[in-house]
Coordinates of C-alpha atoms in Angstrom, one line a residue:
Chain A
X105 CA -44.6 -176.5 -148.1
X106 CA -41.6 -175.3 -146.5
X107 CA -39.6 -173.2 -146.6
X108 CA -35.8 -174.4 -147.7
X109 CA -33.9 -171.4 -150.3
X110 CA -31.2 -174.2 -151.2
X111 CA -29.0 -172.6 -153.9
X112 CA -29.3 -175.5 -157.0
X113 CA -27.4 -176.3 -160.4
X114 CA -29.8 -175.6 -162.8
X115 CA -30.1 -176.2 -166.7
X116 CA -32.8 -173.9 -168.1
X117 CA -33.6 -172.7 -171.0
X118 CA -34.4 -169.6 -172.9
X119 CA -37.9 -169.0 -174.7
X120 CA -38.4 -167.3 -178.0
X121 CA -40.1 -164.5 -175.9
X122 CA -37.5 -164.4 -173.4
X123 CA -38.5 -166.5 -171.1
X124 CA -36.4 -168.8 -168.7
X125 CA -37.9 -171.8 -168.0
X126 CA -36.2 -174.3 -165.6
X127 CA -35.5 -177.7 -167.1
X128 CA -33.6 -179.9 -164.8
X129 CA -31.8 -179.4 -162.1
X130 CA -29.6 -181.2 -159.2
X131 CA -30.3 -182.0 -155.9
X132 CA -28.3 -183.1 -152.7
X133 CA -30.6 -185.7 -150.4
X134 CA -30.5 -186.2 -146.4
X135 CA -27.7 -188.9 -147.2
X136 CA -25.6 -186.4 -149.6
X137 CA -26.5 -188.3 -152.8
X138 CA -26.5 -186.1 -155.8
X139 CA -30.3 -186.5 -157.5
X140 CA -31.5 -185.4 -160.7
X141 CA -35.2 -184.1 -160.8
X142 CA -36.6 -183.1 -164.1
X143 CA -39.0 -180.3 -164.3
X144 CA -41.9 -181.9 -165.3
X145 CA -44.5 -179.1 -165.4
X146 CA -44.1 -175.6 -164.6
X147 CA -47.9 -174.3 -162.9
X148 CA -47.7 -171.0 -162.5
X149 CA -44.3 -168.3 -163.1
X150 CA -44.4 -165.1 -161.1
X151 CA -42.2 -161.9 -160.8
X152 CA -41.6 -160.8 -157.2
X153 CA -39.9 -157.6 -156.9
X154 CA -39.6 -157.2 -153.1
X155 CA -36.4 -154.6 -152.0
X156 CA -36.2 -153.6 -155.8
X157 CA -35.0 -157.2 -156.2
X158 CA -36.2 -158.8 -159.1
X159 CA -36.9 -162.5 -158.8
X160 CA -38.8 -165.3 -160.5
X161 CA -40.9 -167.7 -158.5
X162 CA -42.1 -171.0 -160.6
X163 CA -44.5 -173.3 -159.3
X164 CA -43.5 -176.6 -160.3
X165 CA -44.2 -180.3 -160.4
X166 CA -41.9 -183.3 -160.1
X167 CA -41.7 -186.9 -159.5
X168 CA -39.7 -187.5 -156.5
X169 CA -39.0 -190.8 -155.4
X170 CA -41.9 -192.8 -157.2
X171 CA -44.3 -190.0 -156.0
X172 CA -45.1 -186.6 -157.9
X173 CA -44.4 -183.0 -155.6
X174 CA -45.6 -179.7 -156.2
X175 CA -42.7 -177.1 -155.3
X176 CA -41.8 -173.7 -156.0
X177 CA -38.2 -172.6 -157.4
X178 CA -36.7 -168.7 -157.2
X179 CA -34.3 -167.3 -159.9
X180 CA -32.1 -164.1 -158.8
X181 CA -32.1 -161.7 -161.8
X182 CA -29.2 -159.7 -160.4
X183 CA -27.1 -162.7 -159.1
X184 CA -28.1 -165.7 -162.1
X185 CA -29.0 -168.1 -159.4
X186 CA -31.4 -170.7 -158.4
X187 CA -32.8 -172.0 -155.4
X188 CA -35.1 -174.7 -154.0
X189 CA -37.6 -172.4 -152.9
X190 CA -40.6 -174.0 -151.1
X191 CA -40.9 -178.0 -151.0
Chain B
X164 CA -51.8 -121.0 -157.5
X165 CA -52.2 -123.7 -154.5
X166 CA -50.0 -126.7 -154.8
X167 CA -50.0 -129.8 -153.9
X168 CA -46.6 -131.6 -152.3
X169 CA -46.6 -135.1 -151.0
X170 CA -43.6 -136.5 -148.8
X171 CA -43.0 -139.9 -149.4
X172 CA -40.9 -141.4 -146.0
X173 CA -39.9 -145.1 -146.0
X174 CA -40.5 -146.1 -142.5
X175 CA -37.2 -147.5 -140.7
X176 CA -35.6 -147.4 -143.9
X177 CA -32.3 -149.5 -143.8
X178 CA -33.8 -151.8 -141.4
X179 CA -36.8 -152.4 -143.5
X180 CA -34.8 -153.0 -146.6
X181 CA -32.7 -155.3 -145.0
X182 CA -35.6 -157.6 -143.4
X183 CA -37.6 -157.7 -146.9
X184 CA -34.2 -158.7 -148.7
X185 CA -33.7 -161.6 -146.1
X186 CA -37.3 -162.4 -146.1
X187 CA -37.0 -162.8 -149.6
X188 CA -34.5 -165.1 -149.3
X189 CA -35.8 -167.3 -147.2
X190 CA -35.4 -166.1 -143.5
X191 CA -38.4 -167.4 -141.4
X192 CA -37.6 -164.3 -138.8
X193 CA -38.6 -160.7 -139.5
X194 CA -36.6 -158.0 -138.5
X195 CA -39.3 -155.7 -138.2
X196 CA -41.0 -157.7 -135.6
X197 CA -38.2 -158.3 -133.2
X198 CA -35.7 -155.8 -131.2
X199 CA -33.1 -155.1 -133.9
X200 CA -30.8 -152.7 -135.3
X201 CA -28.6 -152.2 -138.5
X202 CA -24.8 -151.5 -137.3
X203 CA -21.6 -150.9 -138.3
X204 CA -19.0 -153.0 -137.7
X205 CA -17.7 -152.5 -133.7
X206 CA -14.7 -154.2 -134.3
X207 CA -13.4 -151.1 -136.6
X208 CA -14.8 -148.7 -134.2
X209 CA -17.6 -148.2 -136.5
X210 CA -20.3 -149.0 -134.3
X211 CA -23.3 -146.8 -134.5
X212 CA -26.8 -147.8 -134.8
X213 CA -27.8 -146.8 -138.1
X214 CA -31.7 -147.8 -137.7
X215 CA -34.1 -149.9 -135.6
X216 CA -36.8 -151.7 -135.7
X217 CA -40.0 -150.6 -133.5
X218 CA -39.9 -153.3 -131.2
X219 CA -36.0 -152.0 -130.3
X220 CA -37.2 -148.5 -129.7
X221 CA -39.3 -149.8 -126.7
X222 CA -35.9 -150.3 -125.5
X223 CA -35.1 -146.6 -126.0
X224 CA -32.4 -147.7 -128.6
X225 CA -31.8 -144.2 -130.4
X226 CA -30.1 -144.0 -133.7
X227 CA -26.9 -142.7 -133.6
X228 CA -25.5 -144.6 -130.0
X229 CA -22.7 -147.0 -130.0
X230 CA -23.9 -150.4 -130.5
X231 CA -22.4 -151.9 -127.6
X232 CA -24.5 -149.2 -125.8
X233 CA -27.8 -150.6 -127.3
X234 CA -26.9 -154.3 -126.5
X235 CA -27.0 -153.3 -122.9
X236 CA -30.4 -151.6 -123.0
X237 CA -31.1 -155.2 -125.1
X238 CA -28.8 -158.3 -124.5
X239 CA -31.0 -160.0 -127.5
X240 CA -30.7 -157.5 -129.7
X241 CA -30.1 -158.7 -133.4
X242 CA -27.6 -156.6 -135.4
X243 CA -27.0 -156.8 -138.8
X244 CA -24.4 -155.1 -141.2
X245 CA -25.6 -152.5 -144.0
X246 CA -26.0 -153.1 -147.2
X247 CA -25.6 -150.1 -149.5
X248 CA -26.0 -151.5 -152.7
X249 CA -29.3 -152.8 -151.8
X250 CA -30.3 -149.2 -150.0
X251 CA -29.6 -147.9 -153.6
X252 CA -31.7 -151.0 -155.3
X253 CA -34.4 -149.9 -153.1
X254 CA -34.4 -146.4 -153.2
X255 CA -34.4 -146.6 -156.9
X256 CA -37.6 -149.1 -157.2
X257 CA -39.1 -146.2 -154.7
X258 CA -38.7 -144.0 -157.6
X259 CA -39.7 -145.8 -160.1
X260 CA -43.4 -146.6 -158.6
X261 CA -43.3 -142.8 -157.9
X262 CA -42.7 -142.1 -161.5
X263 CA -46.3 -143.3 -162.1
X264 CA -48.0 -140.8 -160.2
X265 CA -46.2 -137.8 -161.1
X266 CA -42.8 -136.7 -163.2
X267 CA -41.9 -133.9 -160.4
X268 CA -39.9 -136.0 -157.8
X269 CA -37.1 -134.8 -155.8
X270 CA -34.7 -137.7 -154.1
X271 CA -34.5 -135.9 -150.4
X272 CA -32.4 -138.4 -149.1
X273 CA -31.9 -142.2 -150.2
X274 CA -35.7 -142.9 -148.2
X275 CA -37.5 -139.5 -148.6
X276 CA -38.7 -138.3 -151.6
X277 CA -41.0 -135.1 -152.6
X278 CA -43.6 -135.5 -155.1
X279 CA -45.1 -132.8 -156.8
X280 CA -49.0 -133.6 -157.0
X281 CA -50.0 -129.9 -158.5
X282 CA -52.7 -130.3 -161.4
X283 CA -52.5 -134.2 -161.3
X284 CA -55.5 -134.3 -159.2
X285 CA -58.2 -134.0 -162.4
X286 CA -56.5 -137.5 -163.8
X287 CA -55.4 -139.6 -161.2
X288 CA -58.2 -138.6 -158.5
X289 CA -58.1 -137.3 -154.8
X290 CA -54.9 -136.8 -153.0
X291 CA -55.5 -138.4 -149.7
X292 CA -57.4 -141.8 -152.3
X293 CA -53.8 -141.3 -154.3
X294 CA -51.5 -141.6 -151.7
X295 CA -53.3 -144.7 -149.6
X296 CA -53.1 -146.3 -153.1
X297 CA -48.8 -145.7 -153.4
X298 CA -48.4 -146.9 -150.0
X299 CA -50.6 -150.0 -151.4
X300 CA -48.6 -150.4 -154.0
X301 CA -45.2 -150.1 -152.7
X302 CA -46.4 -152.4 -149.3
X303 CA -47.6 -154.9 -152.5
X304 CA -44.8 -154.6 -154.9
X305 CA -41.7 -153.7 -152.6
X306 CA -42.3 -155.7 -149.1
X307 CA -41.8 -151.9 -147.0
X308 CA -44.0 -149.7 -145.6
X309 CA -43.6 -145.8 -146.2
X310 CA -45.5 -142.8 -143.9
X311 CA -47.0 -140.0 -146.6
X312 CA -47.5 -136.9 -145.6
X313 CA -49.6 -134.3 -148.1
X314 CA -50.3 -130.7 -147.9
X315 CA -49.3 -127.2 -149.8
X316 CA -45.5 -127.3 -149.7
X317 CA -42.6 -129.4 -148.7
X318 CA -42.0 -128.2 -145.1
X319 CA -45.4 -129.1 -144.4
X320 CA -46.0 -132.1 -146.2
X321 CA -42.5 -133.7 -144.3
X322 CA -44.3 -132.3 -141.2
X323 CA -46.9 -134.6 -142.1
X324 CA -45.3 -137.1 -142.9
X325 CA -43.7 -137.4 -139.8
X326 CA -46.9 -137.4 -137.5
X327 CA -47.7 -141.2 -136.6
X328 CA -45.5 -144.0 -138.3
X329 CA -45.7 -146.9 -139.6
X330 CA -47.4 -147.0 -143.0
X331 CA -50.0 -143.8 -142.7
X332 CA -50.9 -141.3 -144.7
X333 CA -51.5 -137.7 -143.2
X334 CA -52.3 -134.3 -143.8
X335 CA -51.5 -130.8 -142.3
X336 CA -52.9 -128.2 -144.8
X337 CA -52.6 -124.7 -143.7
X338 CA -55.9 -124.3 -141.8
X339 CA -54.8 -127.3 -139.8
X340 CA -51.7 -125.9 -138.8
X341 CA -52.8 -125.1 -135.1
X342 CA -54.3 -128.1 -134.6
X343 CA -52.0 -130.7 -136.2
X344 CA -48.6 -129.0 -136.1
X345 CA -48.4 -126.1 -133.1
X346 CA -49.2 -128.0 -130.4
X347 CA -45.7 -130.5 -130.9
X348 CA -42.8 -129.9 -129.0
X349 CA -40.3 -127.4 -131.0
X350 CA -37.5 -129.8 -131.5
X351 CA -39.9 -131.7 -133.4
X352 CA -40.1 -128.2 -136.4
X353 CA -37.6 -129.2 -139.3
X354 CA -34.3 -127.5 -139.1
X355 CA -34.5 -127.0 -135.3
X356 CA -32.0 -129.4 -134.2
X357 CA -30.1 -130.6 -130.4
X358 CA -28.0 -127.0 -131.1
X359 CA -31.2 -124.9 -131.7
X360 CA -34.0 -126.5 -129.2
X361 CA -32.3 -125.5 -125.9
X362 CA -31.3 -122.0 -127.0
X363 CA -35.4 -121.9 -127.7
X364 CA -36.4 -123.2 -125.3
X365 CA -34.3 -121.1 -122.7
X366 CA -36.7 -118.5 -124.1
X367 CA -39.8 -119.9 -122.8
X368 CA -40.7 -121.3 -126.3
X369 CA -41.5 -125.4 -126.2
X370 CA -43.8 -125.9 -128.4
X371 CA -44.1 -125.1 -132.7
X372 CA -47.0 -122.7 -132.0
X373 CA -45.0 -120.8 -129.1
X374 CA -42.4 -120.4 -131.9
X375 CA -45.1 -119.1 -134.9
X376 CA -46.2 -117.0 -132.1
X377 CA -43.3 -115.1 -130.8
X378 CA -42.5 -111.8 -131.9
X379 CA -40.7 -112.1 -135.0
X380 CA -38.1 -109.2 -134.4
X381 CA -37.1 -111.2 -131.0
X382 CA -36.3 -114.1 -133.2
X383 CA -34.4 -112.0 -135.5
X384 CA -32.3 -110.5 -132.7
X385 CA -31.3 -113.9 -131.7
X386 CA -30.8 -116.1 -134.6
X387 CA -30.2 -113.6 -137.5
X388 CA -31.9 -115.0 -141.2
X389 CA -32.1 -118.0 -139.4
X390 CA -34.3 -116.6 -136.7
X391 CA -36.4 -115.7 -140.2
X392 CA -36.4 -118.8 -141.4
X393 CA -37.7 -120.8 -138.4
X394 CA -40.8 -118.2 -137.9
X395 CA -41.6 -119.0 -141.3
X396 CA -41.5 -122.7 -140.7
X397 CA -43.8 -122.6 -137.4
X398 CA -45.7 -120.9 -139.4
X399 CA -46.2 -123.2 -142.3
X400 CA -44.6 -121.3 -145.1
X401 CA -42.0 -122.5 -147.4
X402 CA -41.9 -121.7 -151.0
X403 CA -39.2 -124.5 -152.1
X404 CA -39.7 -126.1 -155.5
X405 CA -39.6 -129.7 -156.1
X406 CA -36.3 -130.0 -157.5
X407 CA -36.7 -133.1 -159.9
X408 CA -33.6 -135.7 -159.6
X409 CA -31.6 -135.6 -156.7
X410 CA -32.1 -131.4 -156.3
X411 CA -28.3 -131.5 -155.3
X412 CA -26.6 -129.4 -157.9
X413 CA -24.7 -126.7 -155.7
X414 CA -21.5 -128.1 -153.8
X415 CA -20.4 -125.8 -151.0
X416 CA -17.6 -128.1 -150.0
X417 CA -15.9 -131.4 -149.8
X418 CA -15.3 -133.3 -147.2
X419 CA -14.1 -136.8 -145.3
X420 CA -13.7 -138.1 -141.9
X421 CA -12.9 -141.7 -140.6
X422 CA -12.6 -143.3 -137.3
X423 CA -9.8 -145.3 -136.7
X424 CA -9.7 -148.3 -135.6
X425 CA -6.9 -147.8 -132.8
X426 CA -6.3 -144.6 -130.7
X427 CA -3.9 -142.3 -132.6
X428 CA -1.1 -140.9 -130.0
X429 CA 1.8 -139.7 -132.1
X430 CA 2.3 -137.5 -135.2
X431 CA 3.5 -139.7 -138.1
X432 CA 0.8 -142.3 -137.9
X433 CA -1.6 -139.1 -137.5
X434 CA -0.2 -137.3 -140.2
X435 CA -0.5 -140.8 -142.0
X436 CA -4.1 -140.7 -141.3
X437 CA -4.7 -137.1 -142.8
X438 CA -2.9 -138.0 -145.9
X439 CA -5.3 -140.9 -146.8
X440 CA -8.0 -138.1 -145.9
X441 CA -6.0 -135.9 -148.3
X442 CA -5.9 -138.3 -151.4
X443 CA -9.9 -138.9 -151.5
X444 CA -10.7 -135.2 -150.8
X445 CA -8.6 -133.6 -153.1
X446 CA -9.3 -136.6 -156.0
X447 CA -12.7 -135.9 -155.5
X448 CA -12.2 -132.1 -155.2
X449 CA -10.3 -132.2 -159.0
X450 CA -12.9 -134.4 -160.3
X451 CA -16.0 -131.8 -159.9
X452 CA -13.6 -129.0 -161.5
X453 CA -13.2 -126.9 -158.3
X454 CA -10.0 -125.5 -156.5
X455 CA -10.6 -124.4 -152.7
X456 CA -9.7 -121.9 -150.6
X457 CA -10.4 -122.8 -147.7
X458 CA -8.9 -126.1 -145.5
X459 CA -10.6 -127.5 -142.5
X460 CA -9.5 -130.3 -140.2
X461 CA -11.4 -132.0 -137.6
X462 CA -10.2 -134.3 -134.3
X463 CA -12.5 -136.1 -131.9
X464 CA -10.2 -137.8 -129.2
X465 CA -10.6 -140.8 -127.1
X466 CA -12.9 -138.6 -124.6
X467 CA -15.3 -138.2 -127.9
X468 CA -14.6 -134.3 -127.4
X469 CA -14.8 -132.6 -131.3
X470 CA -12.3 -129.7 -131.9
X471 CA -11.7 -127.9 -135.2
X472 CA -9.7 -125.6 -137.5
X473 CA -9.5 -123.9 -141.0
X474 CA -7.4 -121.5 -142.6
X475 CA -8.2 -119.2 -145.4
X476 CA -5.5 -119.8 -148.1
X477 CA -4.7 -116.6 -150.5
X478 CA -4.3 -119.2 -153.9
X479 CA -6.9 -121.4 -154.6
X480 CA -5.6 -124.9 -154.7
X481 CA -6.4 -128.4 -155.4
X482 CA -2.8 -130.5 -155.5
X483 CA -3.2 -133.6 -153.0
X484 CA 0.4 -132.1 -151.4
X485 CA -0.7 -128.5 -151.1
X486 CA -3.9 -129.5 -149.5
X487 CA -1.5 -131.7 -147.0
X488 CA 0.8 -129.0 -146.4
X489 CA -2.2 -126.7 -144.9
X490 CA -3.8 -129.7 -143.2
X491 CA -0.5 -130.9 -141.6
X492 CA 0.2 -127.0 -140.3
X493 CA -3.7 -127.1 -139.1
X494 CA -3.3 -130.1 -137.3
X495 CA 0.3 -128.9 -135.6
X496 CA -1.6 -125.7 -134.1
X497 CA -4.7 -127.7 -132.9
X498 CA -3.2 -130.7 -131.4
X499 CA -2.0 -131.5 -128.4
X500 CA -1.2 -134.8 -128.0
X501 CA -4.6 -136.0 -126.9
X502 CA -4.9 -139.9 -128.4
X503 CA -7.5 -139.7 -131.2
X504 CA -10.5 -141.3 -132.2
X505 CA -11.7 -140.0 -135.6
X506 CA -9.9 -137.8 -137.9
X507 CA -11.7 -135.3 -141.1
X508 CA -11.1 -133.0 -143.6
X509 CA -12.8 -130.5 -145.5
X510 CA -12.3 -128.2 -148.6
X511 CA -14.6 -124.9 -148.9
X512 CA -14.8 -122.0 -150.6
X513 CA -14.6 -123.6 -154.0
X514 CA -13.9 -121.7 -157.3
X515 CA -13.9 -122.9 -161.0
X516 CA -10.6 -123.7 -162.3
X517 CA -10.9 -121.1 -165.5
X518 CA -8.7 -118.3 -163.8
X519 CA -6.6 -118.5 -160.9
X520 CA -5.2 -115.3 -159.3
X521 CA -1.7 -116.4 -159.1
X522 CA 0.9 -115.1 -156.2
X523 CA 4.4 -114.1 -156.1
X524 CA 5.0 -115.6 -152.9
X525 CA 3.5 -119.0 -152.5
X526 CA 4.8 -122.2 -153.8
X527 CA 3.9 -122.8 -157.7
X528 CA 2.0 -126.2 -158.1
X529 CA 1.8 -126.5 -161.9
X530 CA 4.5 -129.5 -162.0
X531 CA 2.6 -131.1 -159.0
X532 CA -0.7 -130.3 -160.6
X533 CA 0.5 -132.9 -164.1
X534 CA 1.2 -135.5 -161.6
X535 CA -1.8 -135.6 -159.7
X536 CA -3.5 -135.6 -163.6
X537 CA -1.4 -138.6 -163.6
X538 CA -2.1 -140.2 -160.7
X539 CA -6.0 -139.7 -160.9
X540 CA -5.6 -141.1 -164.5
X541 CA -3.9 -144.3 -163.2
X542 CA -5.9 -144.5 -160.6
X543 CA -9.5 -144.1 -163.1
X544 CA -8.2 -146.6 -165.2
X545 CA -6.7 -149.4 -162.9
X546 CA -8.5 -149.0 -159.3
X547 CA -7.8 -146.5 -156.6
X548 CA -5.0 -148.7 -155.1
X549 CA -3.1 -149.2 -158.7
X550 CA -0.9 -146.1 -156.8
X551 CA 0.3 -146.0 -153.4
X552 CA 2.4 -143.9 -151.6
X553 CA 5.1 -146.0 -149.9
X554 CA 4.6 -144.5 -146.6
X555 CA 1.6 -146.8 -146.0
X556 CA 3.2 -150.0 -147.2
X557 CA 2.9 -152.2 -143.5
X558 CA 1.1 -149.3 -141.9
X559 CA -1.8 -151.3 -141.4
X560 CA -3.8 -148.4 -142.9
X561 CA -5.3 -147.1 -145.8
X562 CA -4.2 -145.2 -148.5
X563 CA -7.2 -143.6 -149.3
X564 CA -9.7 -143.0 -146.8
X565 CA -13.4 -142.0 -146.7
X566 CA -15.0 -141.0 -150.3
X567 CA -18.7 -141.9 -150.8
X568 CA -20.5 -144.8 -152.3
X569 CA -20.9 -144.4 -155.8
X570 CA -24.1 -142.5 -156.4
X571 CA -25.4 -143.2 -153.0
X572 CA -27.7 -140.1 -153.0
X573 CA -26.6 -137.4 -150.5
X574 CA -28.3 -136.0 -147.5
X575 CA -29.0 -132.3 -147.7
X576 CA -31.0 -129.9 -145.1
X577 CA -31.8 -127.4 -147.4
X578 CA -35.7 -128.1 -148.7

């Protein structure tokens, strides 16, 4: 995986326990096509709090073009926004 | 009863804190690794090196130099901009983990913090097993790396902790005073700074353990209570509580300088300068409840030569124009027409505002006093700029200069 930190547009919801879970989110490709990529599965969630910044990493999986990708996505507590992480 | 103080010392602190935020979001390159420093901005004459990273002290960067200076030592030198909220973010999830280990912890400085360890031994375990396991923790949790330093009392235990960085713990307890702490060079003791070292060592003493070992009275001669006070250091002996929270509770005087950003040569653009100096002093002087009796100004001038002067005033005051009337007479007296560099004020000798010897013969300030009220009010309520004077409108300067980040901790020498 690389590394990519690509700020996205994100709808995600909220848990009864208060948890945010990413749902689907928007992508720009290599030719500057807008593509949506439902979450499918979220692996594994983690709380990273490196500089006293609190972030959330998710491990995810997706079917990108005909062919299903694990990734990893980061939510900035302080700042409400999401990136493409690791893909 | 014997106590037991760690000092908790984030290694390269701004410049840590910087590289873990941008490592954290995605940078492939870490600061810490390469020669780099965190600077102000050089275009607004602000450009000192604030901190650097190991690799740049090979270079013999030195905090404190211009950065120009340091990108002649290193043409590839990387120099980023500080970030204070995130020094603040930092700093408090610092204290935080700290919280775990103990509820005595004084904020030195916004990366140095004492812990008080006393009686804590018998739950958590072993100091020395205790500390390795913070620095664990904080390496883990945080990204940084911080230098601990344990031993009976704070002087010793920031001795310590200053030893061999990064990411160490160490101890100097008393009995290994001589052999830890006495054979360092003297400018190395806490407290004996670039005024102090020369005038020592003009007396033959280079070293801490020359120092614990000179006679006392000789010292006492020389430096007064200070004289005192650095015996007792080199000799290991400070009886300082841990002040939990910040430890800061006595204000001796308020102060603010700023560089400008062009050479100042003539008298209305200084005075211009002063009275933005004016505005955040004597705010900030009415907001902690003091008036002062004592106005200093400052100059440095284009050849980076300091001059100063203060007058003792026989009314304690705290108007924004009284203040400016003393600093504008200061600054007549002092200067002489030298272009200017950097500009400061300071307020002293501050009293309560309860009772106020009056005088006969100096100006009243009660109707100037309501409309500063005023002013501060406005400005509380709707920003600092909602009121300007005029005379700054197209100046190209500010209105209010200086001030301090809100709630950035303060740096204090007093233990």
């Amino acid at each position: 995986m690389k590394v990519l930190m690509k700020p996205i547009k994100m709808i995600a919801w909220f848990e009864e326990n208060g948890k945010l879970m990413p749902i689907r989110y928007q992508l720009e490709n290599s030719e500057s096509e807008k593509i949506s990529v439902n979450v499918d599965k979220v692996l594994l969630m983690q709380e990273e709090k490196l500089a006293g910044n609190k972030m959330f990493i998710y491990k995810c999986q997706s079917v990108l073009n005909g062919l299903e990708r694990i990734y990893e996505l980061k939510y900035e507590l302080y700042t409400c926004k999401w990136f493409l992480y690791k893909m | 009863m014997t106590r037991t103080i760690m000092h908790i010392d984030v290694n390269s602190a701004f410049l840590s804190w910087t590289a873990v935020h941008m490592l954290q979001h995605g940078s492939s390159i870490d600061l810490r690794n390469i020669p780099s420093i965190i600077g102000g901005n050089q275009a607004t004459r602000h450009g000192i090196v604030l901190a650097k990273s190991i690799p740049a002290k090979g270079f013999k960067i030195q905090t404190g130099e211009p950065v120009f200076q340091a990108k002649q030592k290193c043409p590839n030198l990387v120099v980023m901009p500080p970030d204070y909220f995130l020094y603040m973010q930092c700093s408090s999830a610092l204290s935080e983990i700290l919280q775990n280990y103990s509820d005595k912890i004084q904020l030195f400085s916004i990366d140095e913090c004492f812990l008080d360890y006393t009686g804590i031994e018998k739950i958590l375990g072993e100091p020395i097993k205790v500390a390795n396991q913070i620095r664990e923790q904080i390496r883990k949790e945080l990204g940084f790396t911080v230098n601990i330093g344990i031993s009976t009392n704070k002087l010793l235990a920031k001795m310590a902790g200053d030893l061999k960085k990064p990411d160490m713990t160490h101890t100097i307890y008393p009995e290994e005073i001589s052999a830890k702490m006495w054979p360092l060079p003297v400018e190395d003791l806490y407290m004996v700074g670039r005024a102090t070292a020369p005038k020592l060592k003009g007396m033959g003493i280079h070293t801490i353990g020359d120092l614990a070992n000179t006679d006392i009275e000789l010292l006492k001669y020389k430096f007064k209570s200070w004289g005192l006070m650095l015996h007792a250091y080199a000799n290991g002996i400070d009886e300082s509580p841990v002040h939990p929270g910040s430890g800061h509770t006595v204000i001796k005087g308020i102060g603010n300088s700023t560089t400008v950003y062009f050479d100042v040569i003539d008298k209305q653009t200084a005075y211009k300068v002063l009275l933005s100096l004016v505005e955040t002093v004597s705010m900030r002087l009415r907001f902690s409840g003091f008036c002062c009796s004592v106005v200093a100004v400052s100059l440095k001038t284009d050849e980076l030569i300091s001059s100063s002067h203060q007058k003792k005033l026989m009314t304690p005051i705290d108007c924004t124009n009284a203040v400016f009337k003393e600093v504008k007479s200061l600054f007549d007296e002092m200067w002489r027409g030298q272009p200017i560099r950097q500009m400061g004020i300071r307020v002293s000798d501050l009293y309560t505002k309860d009772y106020i010897q009056l005088s006969f013969f100096e100006e009243n300030w009660d109707k100037q006093r309501r409309l500063d009220k005023t002013i501060d009010e406005i400005r509380i309520k709707y920003g600092s700029n909602a009121v300007i004077r005029s005379s700054f409108l197209w100046s190209g300067l500010s209105p209010l200069e200086g001030g301090v980040v809100d709630e950035f901790p303060v740096m204090s020498s007093i233990l």
